Short mmCIF file of C-alpha atoms in Angstrom, two decimals:
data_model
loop_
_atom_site.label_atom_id
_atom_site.label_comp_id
_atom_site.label_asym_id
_atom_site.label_seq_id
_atom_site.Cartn_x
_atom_site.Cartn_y
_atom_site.Cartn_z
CA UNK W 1 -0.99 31.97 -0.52
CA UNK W 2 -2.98 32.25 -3.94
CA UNK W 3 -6.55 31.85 -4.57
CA UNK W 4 -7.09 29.68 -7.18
CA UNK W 5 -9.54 30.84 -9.70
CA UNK W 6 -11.51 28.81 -13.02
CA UNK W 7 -9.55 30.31 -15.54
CA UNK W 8 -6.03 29.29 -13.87
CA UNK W 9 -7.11 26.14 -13.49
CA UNK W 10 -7.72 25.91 -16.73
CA UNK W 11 -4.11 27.26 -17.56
CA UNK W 12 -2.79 24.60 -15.30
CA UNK W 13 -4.45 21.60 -16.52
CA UNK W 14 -3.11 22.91 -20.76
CA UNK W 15 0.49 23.34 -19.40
CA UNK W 16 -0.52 19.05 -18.16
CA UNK W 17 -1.97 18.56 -21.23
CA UNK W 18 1.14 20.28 -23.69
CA UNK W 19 3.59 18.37 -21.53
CA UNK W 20 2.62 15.10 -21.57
CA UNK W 21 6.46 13.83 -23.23
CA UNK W 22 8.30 15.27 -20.42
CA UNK W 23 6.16 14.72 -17.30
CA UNK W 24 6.18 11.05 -18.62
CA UNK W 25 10.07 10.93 -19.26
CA UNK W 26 10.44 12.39 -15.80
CA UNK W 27 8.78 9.50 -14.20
CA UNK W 28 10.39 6.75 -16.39
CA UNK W 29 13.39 8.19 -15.16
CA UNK W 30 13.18 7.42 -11.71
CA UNK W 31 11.33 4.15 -12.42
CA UNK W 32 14.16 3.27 -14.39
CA UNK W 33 16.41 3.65 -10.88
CA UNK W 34 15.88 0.18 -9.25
CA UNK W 35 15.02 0.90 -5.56
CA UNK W 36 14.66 -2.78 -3.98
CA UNK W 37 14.47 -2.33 -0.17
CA UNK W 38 14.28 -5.71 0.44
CA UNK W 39 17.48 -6.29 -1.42
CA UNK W 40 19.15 -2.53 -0.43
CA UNK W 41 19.39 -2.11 -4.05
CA UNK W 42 19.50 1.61 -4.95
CA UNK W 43 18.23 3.12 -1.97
CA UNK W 44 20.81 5.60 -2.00
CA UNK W 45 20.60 6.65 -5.79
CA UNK W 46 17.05 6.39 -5.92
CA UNK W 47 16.40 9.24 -2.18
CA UNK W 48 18.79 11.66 -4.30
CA UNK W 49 16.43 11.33 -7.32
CA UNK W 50 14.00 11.94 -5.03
CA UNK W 51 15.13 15.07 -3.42
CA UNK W 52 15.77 16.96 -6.84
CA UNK W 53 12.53 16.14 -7.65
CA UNK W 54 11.34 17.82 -4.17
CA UNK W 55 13.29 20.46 -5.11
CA UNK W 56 12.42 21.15 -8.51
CA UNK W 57 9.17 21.21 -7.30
CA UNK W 58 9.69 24.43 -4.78
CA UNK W 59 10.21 22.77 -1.66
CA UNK W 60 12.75 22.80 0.76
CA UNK W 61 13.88 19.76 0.60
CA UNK W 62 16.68 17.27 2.55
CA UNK W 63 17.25 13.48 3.02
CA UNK W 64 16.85 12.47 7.02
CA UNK W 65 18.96 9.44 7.83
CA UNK W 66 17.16 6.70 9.72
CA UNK W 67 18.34 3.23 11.23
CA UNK W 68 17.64 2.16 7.73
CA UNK W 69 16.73 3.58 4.28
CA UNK W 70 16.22 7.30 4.20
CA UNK W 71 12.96 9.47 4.50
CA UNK W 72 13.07 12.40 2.17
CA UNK W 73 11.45 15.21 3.82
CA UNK W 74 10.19 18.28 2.29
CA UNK W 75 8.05 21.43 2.47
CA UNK W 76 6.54 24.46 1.62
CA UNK W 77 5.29 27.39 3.21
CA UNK W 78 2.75 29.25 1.33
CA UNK W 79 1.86 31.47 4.34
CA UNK W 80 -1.81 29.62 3.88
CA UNK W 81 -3.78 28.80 6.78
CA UNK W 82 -4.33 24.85 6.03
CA UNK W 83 -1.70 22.48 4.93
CA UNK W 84 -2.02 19.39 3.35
CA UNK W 85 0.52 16.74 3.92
CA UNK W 86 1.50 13.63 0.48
CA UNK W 87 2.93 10.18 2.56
CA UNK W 88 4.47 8.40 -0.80
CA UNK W 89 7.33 5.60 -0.52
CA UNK W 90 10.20 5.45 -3.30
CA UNK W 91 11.04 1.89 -2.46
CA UNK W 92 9.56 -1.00 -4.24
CA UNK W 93 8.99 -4.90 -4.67
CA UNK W 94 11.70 -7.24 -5.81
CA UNK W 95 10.83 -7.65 -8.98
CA UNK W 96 11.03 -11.60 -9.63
CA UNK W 97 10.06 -13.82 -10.99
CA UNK W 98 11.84 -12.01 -13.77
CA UNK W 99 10.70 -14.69 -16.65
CA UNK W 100 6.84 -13.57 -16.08
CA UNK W 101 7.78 -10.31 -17.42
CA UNK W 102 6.77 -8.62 -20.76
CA UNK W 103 9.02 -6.19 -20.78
CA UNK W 104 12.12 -5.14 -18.55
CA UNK W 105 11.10 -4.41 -14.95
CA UNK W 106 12.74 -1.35 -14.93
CA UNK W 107 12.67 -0.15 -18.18
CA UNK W 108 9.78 1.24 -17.92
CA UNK W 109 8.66 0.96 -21.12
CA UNK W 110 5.29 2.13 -22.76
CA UNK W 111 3.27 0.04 -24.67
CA UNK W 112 -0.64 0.54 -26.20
CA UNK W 113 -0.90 3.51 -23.71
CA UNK W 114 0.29 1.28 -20.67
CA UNK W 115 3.74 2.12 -18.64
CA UNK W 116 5.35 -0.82 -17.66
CA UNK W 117 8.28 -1.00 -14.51
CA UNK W 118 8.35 -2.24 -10.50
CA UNK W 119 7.06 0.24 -8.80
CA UNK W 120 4.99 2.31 -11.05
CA UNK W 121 1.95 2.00 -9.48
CA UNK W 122 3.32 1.12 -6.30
CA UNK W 123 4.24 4.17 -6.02
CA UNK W 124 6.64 6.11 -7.98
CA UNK W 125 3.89 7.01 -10.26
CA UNK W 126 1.84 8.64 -7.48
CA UNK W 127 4.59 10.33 -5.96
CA UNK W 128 6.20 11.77 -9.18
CA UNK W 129 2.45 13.06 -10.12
CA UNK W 130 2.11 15.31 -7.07
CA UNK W 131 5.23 16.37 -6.92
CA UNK W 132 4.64 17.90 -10.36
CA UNK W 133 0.96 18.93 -9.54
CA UNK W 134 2.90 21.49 -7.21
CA UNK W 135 5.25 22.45 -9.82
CA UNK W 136 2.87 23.01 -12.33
CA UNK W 137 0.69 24.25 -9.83
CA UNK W 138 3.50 27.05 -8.54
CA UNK W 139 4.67 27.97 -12.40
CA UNK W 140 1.12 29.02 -12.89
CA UNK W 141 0.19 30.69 -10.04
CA UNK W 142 3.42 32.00 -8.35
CA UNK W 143 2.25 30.60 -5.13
CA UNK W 144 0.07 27.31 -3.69
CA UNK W 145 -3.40 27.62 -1.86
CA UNK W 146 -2.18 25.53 0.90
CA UNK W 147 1.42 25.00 2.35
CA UNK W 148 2.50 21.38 1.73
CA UNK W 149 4.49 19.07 3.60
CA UNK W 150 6.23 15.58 2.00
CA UNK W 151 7.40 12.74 3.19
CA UNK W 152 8.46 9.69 1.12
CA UNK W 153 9.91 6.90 2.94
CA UNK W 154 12.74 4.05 1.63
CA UNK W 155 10.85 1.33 3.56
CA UNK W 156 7.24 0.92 3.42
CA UNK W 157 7.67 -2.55 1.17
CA UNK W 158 9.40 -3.77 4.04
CA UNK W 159 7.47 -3.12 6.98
CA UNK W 160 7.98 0.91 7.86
CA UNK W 161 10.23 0.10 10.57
CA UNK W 162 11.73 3.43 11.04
CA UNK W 163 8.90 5.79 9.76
CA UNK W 164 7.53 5.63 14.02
CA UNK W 165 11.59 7.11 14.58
CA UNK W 166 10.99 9.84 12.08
CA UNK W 167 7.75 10.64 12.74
CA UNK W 168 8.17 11.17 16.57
CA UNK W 169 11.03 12.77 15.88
CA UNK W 170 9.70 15.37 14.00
CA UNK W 171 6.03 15.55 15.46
CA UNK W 172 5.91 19.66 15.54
CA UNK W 173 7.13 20.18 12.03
CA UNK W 174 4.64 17.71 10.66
CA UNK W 175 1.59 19.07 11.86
CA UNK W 176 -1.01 19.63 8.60
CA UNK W 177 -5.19 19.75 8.42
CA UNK W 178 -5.42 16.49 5.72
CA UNK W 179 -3.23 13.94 4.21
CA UNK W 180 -3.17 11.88 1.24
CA UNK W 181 -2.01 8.42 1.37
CA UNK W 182 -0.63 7.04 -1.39
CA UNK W 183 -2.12 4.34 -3.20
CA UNK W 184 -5.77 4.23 -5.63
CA UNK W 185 -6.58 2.59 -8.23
CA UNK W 186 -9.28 2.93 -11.48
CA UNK W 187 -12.11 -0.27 -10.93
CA UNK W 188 -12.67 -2.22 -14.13
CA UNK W 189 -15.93 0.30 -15.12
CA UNK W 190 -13.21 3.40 -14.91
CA UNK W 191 -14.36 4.29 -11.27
CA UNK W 192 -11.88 6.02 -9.31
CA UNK W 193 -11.18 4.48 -5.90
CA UNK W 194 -10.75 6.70 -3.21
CA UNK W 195 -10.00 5.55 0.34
CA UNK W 196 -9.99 6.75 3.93
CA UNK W 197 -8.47 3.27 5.77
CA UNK W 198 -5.92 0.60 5.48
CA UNK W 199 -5.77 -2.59 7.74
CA UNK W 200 -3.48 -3.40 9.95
CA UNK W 201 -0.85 -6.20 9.93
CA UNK W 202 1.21 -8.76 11.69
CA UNK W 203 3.63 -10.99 9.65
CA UNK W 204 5.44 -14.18 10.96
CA UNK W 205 7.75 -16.39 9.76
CA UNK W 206 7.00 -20.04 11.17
CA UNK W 207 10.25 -22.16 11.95
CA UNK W 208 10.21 -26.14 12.71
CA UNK W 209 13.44 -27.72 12.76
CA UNK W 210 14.43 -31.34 13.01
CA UNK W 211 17.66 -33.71 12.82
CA UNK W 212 21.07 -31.49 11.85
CA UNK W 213 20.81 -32.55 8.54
CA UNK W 214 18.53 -33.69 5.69
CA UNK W 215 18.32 -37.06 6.34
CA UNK W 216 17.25 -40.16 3.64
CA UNK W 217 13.23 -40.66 4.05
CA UNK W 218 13.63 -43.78 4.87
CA UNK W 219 14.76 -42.48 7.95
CA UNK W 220 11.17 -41.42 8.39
CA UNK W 221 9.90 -44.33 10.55
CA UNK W 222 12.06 -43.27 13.57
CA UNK W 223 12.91 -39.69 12.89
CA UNK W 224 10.06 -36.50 13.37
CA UNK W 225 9.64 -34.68 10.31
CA UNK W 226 9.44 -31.21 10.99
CA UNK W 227 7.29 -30.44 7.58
CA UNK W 228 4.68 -33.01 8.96
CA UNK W 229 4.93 -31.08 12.27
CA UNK W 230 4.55 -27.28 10.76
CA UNK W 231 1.52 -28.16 8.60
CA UNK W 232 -0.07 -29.71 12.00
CA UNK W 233 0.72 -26.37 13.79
CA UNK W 234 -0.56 -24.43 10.55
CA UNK W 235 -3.97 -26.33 10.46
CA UNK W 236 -4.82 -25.18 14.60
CA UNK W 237 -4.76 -21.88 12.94
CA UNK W 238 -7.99 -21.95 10.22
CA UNK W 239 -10.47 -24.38 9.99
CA UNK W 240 -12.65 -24.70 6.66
CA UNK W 241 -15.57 -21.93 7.82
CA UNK W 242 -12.68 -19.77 7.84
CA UNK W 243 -12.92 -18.91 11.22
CA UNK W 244 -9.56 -18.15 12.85
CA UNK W 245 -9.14 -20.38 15.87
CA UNK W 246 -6.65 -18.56 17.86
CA UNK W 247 -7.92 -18.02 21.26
CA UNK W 248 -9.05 -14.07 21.61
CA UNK W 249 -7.92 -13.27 18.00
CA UNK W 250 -11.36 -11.72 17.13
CA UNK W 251 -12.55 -10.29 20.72
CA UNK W 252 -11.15 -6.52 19.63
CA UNK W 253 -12.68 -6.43 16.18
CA UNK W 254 -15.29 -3.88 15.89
CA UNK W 255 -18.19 -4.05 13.65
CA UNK W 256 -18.64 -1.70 10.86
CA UNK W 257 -20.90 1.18 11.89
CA UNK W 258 -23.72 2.18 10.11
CA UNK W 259 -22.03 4.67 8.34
CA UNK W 260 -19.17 2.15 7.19
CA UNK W 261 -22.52 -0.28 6.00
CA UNK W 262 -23.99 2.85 3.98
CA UNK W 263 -21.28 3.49 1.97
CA UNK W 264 -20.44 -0.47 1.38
CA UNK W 265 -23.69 -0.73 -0.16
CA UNK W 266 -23.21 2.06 -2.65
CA UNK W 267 -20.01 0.79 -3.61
CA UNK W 268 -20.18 -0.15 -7.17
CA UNK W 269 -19.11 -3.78 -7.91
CA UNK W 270 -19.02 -6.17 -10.56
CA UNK W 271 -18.41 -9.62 -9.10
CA UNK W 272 -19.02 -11.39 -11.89
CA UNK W 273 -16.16 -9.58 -14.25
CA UNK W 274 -13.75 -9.99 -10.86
CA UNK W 275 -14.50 -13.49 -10.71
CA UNK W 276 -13.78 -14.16 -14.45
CA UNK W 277 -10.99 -12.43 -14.45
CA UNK W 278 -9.50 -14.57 -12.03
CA UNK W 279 -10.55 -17.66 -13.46
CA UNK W 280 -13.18 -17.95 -9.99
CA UNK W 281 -16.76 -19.51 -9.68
CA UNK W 282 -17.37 -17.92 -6.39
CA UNK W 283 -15.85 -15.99 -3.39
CA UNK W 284 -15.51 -17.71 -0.40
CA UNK W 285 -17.88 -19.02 1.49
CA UNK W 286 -19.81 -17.92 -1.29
CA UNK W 287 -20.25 -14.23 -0.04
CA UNK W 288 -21.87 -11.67 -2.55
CA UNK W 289 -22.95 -7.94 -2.23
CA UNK W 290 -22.61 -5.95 1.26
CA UNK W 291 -21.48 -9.23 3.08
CA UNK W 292 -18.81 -9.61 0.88
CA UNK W 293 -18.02 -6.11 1.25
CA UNK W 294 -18.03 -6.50 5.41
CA UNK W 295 -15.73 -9.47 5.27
CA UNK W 296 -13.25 -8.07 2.52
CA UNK W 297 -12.86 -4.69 4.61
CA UNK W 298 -14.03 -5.26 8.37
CA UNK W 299 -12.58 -8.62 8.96
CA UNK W 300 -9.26 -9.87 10.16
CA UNK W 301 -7.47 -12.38 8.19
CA UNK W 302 -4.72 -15.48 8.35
CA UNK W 303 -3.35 -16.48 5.46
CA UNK W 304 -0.13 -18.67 5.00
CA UNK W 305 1.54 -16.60 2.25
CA UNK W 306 4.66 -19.65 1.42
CA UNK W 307 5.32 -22.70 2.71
CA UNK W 308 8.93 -24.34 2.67
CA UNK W 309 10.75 -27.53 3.14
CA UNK W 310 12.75 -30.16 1.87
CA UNK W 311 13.67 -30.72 -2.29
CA UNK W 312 11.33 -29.12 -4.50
CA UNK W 313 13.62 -29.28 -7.50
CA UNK W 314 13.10 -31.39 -10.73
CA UNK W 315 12.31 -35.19 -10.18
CA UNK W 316 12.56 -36.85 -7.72
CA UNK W 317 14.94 -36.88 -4.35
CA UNK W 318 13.68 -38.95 -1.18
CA UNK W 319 14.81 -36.64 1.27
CA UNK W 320 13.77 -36.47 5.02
CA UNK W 321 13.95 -32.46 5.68
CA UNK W 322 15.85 -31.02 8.66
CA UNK W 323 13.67 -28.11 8.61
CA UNK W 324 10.46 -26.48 7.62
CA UNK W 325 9.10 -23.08 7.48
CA UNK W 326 5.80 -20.92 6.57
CA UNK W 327 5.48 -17.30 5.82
CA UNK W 328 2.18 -16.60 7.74
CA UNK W 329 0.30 -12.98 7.76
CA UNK W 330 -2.33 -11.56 9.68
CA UNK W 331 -4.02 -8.82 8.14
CA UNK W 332 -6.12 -7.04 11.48
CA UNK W 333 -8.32 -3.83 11.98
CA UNK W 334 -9.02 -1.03 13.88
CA UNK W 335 -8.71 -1.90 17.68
CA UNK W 336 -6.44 -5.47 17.03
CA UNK W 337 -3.02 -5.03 18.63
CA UNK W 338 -0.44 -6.63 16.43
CA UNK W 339 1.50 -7.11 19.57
CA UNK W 340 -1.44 -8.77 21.72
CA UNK W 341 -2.01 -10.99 18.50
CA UNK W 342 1.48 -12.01 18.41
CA UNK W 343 1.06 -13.04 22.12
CA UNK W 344 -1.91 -14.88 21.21
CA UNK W 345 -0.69 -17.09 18.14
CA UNK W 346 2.57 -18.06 20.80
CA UNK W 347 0.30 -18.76 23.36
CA UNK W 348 -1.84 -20.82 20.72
CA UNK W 349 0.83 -22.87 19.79
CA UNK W 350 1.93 -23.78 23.19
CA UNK W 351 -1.72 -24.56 24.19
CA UNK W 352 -1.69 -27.04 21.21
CA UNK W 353 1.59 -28.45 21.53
CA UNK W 354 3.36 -26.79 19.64
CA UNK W 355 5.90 -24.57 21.93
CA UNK W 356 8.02 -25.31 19.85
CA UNK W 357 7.94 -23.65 16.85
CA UNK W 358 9.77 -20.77 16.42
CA UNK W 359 7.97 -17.36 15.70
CA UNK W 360 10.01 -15.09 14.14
CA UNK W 361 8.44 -11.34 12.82
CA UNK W 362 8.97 -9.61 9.93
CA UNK W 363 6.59 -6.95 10.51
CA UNK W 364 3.81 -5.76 12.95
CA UNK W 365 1.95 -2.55 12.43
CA UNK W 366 -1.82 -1.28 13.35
CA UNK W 367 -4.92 -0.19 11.20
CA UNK W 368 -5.55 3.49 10.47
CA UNK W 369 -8.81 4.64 9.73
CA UNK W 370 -10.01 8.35 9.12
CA UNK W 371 -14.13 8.75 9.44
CA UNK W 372 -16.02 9.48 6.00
CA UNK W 373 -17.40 12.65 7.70
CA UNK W 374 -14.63 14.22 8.44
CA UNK W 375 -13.99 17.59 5.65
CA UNK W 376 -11.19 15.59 3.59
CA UNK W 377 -13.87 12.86 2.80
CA UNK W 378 -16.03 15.58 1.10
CA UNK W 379 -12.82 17.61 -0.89
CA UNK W 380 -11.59 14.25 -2.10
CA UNK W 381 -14.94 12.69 -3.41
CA UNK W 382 -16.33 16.54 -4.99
CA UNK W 383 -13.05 16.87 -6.98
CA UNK W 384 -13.12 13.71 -7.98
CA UNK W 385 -16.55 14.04 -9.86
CA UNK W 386 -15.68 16.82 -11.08
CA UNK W 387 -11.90 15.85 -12.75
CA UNK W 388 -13.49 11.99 -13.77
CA UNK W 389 -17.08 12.83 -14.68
CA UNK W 390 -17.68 10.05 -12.71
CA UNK W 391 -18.93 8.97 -9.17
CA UNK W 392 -15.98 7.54 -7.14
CA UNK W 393 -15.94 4.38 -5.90
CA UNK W 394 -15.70 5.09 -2.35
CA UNK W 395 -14.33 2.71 0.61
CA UNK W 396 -14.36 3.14 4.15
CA UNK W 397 -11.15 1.29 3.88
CA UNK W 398 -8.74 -0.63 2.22
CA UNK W 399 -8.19 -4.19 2.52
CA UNK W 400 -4.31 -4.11 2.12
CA UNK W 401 -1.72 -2.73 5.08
CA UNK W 402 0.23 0.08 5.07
CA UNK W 403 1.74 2.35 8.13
CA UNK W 404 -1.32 5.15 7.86
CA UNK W 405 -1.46 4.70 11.53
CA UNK W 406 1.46 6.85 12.05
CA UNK W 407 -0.65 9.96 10.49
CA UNK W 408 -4.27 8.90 11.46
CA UNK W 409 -3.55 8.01 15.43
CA UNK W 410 0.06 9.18 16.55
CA UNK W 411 -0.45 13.28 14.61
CA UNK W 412 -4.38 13.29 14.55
CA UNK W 413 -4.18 13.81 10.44
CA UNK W 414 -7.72 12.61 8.34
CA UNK W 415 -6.30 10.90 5.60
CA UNK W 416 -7.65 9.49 2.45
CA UNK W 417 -5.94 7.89 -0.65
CA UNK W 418 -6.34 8.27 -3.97
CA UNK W 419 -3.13 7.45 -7.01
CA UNK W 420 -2.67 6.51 -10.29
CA UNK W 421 -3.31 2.79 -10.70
CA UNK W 422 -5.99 1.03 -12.61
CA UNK W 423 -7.62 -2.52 -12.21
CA UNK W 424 -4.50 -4.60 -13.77
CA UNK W 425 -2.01 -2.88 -12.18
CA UNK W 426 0.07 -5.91 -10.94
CA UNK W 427 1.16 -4.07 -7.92
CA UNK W 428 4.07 -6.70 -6.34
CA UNK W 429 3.72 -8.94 -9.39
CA UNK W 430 4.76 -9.26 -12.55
CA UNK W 431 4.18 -6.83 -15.32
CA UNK W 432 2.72 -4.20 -12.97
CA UNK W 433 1.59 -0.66 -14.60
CA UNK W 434 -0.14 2.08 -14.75
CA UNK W 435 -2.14 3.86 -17.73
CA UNK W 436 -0.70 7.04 -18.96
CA UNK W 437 -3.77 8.51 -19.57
CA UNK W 438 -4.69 7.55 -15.88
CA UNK W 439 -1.75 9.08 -14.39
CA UNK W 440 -2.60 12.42 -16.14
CA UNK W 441 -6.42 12.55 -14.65
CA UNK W 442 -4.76 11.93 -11.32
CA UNK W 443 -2.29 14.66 -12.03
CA UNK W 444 -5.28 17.24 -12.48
CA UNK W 445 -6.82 15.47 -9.53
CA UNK W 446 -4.32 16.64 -7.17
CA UNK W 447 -4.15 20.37 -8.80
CA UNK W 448 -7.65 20.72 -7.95
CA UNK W 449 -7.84 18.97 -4.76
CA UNK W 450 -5.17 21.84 -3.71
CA UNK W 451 -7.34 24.82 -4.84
CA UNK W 452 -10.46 23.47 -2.86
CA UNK W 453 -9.04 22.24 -0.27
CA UNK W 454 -7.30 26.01 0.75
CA UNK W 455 -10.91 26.96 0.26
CA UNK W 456 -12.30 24.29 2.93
#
């Protein structure tokens, strides 16, 4: 291992600074490789790409089949006695609707300062930055303060379905003192975000099906229409307080502690600008400060993310449908089963008349939280002060899913997150991006959050 002093640092952060052209190119590059899980679009290409970069970076590196897309796995042994362990995904959103883009969604082109391409933010940029915070990191020092460990799966933007395969699989080699997640984001005021949580998730597909056949509506005085009968089902689910009404969906949800309510309230937050800038007069319920804050992050959700039946073309066509269907998604937290809530909405729908409706999952995973006392809470937020000149914006949690769970509860890893994005980044929409300058900072970021945290 190598003790990092000031004056390396320093040597490390110039070599960031006089390669700014090629650290860029080398992420455009692999932004430019479409990697569509959802689609199995580049999968293949994009896990090779990977793995060069792993090893370009020092690390012994290989591709580890799974059921499904890849996990690239790699390592490196600096002989230190703490090891710090990046969980990144190279897989991304589909990228339509294509005709809401700017500029080609994987082009990744840079305009005004701003890199645009699928999966930028979302999270080639955050992977391709740490990867070359080790390189850099190495070519400087001729060792790391702390041995690393990698692992960037092909399917986190489609549920993680295999990542519970690989990781029990491989549950000695894996072992590490911290991890970083990978997502963060810059708030509007240029606050870093750093977080040490994600919620969990459960997420249905609702099916209601009819006659064999779309049918004329005039049909509709004898015949059921199953679109009628899915938004009946749907609105047993939520009432207008927003309460969820499934029987024992909330009795596991714990309340944030008073740790979790300390930090909420010195989260900085400008409601106003976020309300503008979505074109909002209020939240809901009309929520403001540390409330807000408690129901954004320590509250399960239900939220019907598409609804679909019948013609919904041009004009008109009087069509009876034969079936109907609603994307439905429950985002839970720490202590909600995905499983036992899956129970529950079935046994909801049978209680209401409703048995049958078909639930079909896409995806089911639990929350992962990591305590703000725990040492990686205090490297994280110190060296970021000291790279931003800023204080962080620091959250308990996040209010988005992701499979941290697999780090946080199955290995007993603290994790927090911290990336590349800004306020705008569009993550899963059109147009998403990151700023370069942004992805630079966060470059240094992870430099020095090496050196200190060999020295915790």
């Amino acid at each position: 291992m190598r003790k990092i002093d000031p004056g390396m640092l320093k040597n490390v952060f110039a070599k960031v600074d006089a390669r700014r052209e090629s650290l860029v190119s080398e992420l455009q590059d692999l932004c430019r490789q479409p990697s569509i899980a959802a689609q199995n679009v580049g999968m293949h290409e994009t896990a090779e790409m990977v793995l060069r970069l792993m090893k370009d970076a020092g690390l012994s590196a290989e591709i580890v089949p799974t059921a499904g897309h890849p996990v690239v796995y790699g390592e490196l042994q600096a002989g230190a006695p703490k090891t710090l362990l990046f969980y990144d995904h190279y897989d991304v959103q589909p990228p339509e609707p294509l005709d809401e883009w700017d500029y080609p969604p994987f082009g990744a082109e840079i305009h005004d300062g701003i890199l645009y391409a699928r999966g930028v933010s979302d999270n080639k940029g955050n992977l391709v930055a740490r990867l070359q915070a080790i390189r850099l990191l190495r070519e400087t020092a001729g060792d790391l303060p702390v041995n690393v460990k990698f692992i960037a799966e092909g399917e986190e933007e489609i549920g993680s379905m295999h990542l519970g395969d690989f990781i029990r699989a491989n549950r000695e080699r894996l072992h590490a003192d911290g991890a970083i997640w990978e997502s963060g984001y810059k708030d509007a005021q240029g606050r870093p975000g750093i977080y040490f949580g994600v919620k969990g998730i459960l997420y249905v597909e609702l099916v209601v099906r009819g006659a064999n056949r779309d049918l004329h509506s005039a049909g509709a005085a004898i015949i059921e229409n199953p679109a009628w009968r899915l938004v009946w089902a749907l609105n047993t689910f939520k009432g207008p307080d927003e309460k969820v009404m499934v029987e024992g969906f909330y009795d596991d949800v714990v309340p944030p502690s008073k740790t979790d309510l300390e930090w909420l309230a010195r989260m900085p937050r400008d409601e106003t600008a976020q309300l503008k800038g979505l074109g909002l007069k209020q939240f809901l319920l009309g929520l403001t400060g540390v409330e807000l804050g408690v129901k954004s992050l320590f509250q399960p959700t239900c939220t019907i993310c598409g609804l679909t039946s019948g013609y919904q073309g041009p004009g008109s066509k009087t069509v009876l449908p034969k079936v109907a269907r609603a994307k439905v998604d429950f985002r839970l937290v720490p202590k909600q089963d995905p499983e036992k809530i899956l129970a529950a909405v079935k046994a909801h729908l049978a209680k209401h008349g409703f048995g049958d409706v078909e639930v079909m999952v896409h995806s089911a995973e639990p929350a992962g939280r990591t305590s703000l006392d725990d040492p990686i809470a205090e490297v994280l937020i110190e060296t970021a002060r000291e790279i931003y000149g800023v204080e962080p914006s620091v959250s308990p949690t996040q209010a988005g899913s992701g499979p941290m769970h697999w780090l946080v509860d199955e290995l007993g890893i603290p994790t927090g997150s911290i990336g590349v994005g800004w306020h705008r980044a569009n993550n899963h929409a059109p147009n998403e991006s990151i700023r370069v300058d942004d992805y630079f900072e966060n470059l240094k970021h992870v430099v020095l959050l090496m050196a200190r945290f060999g020295e915790k």
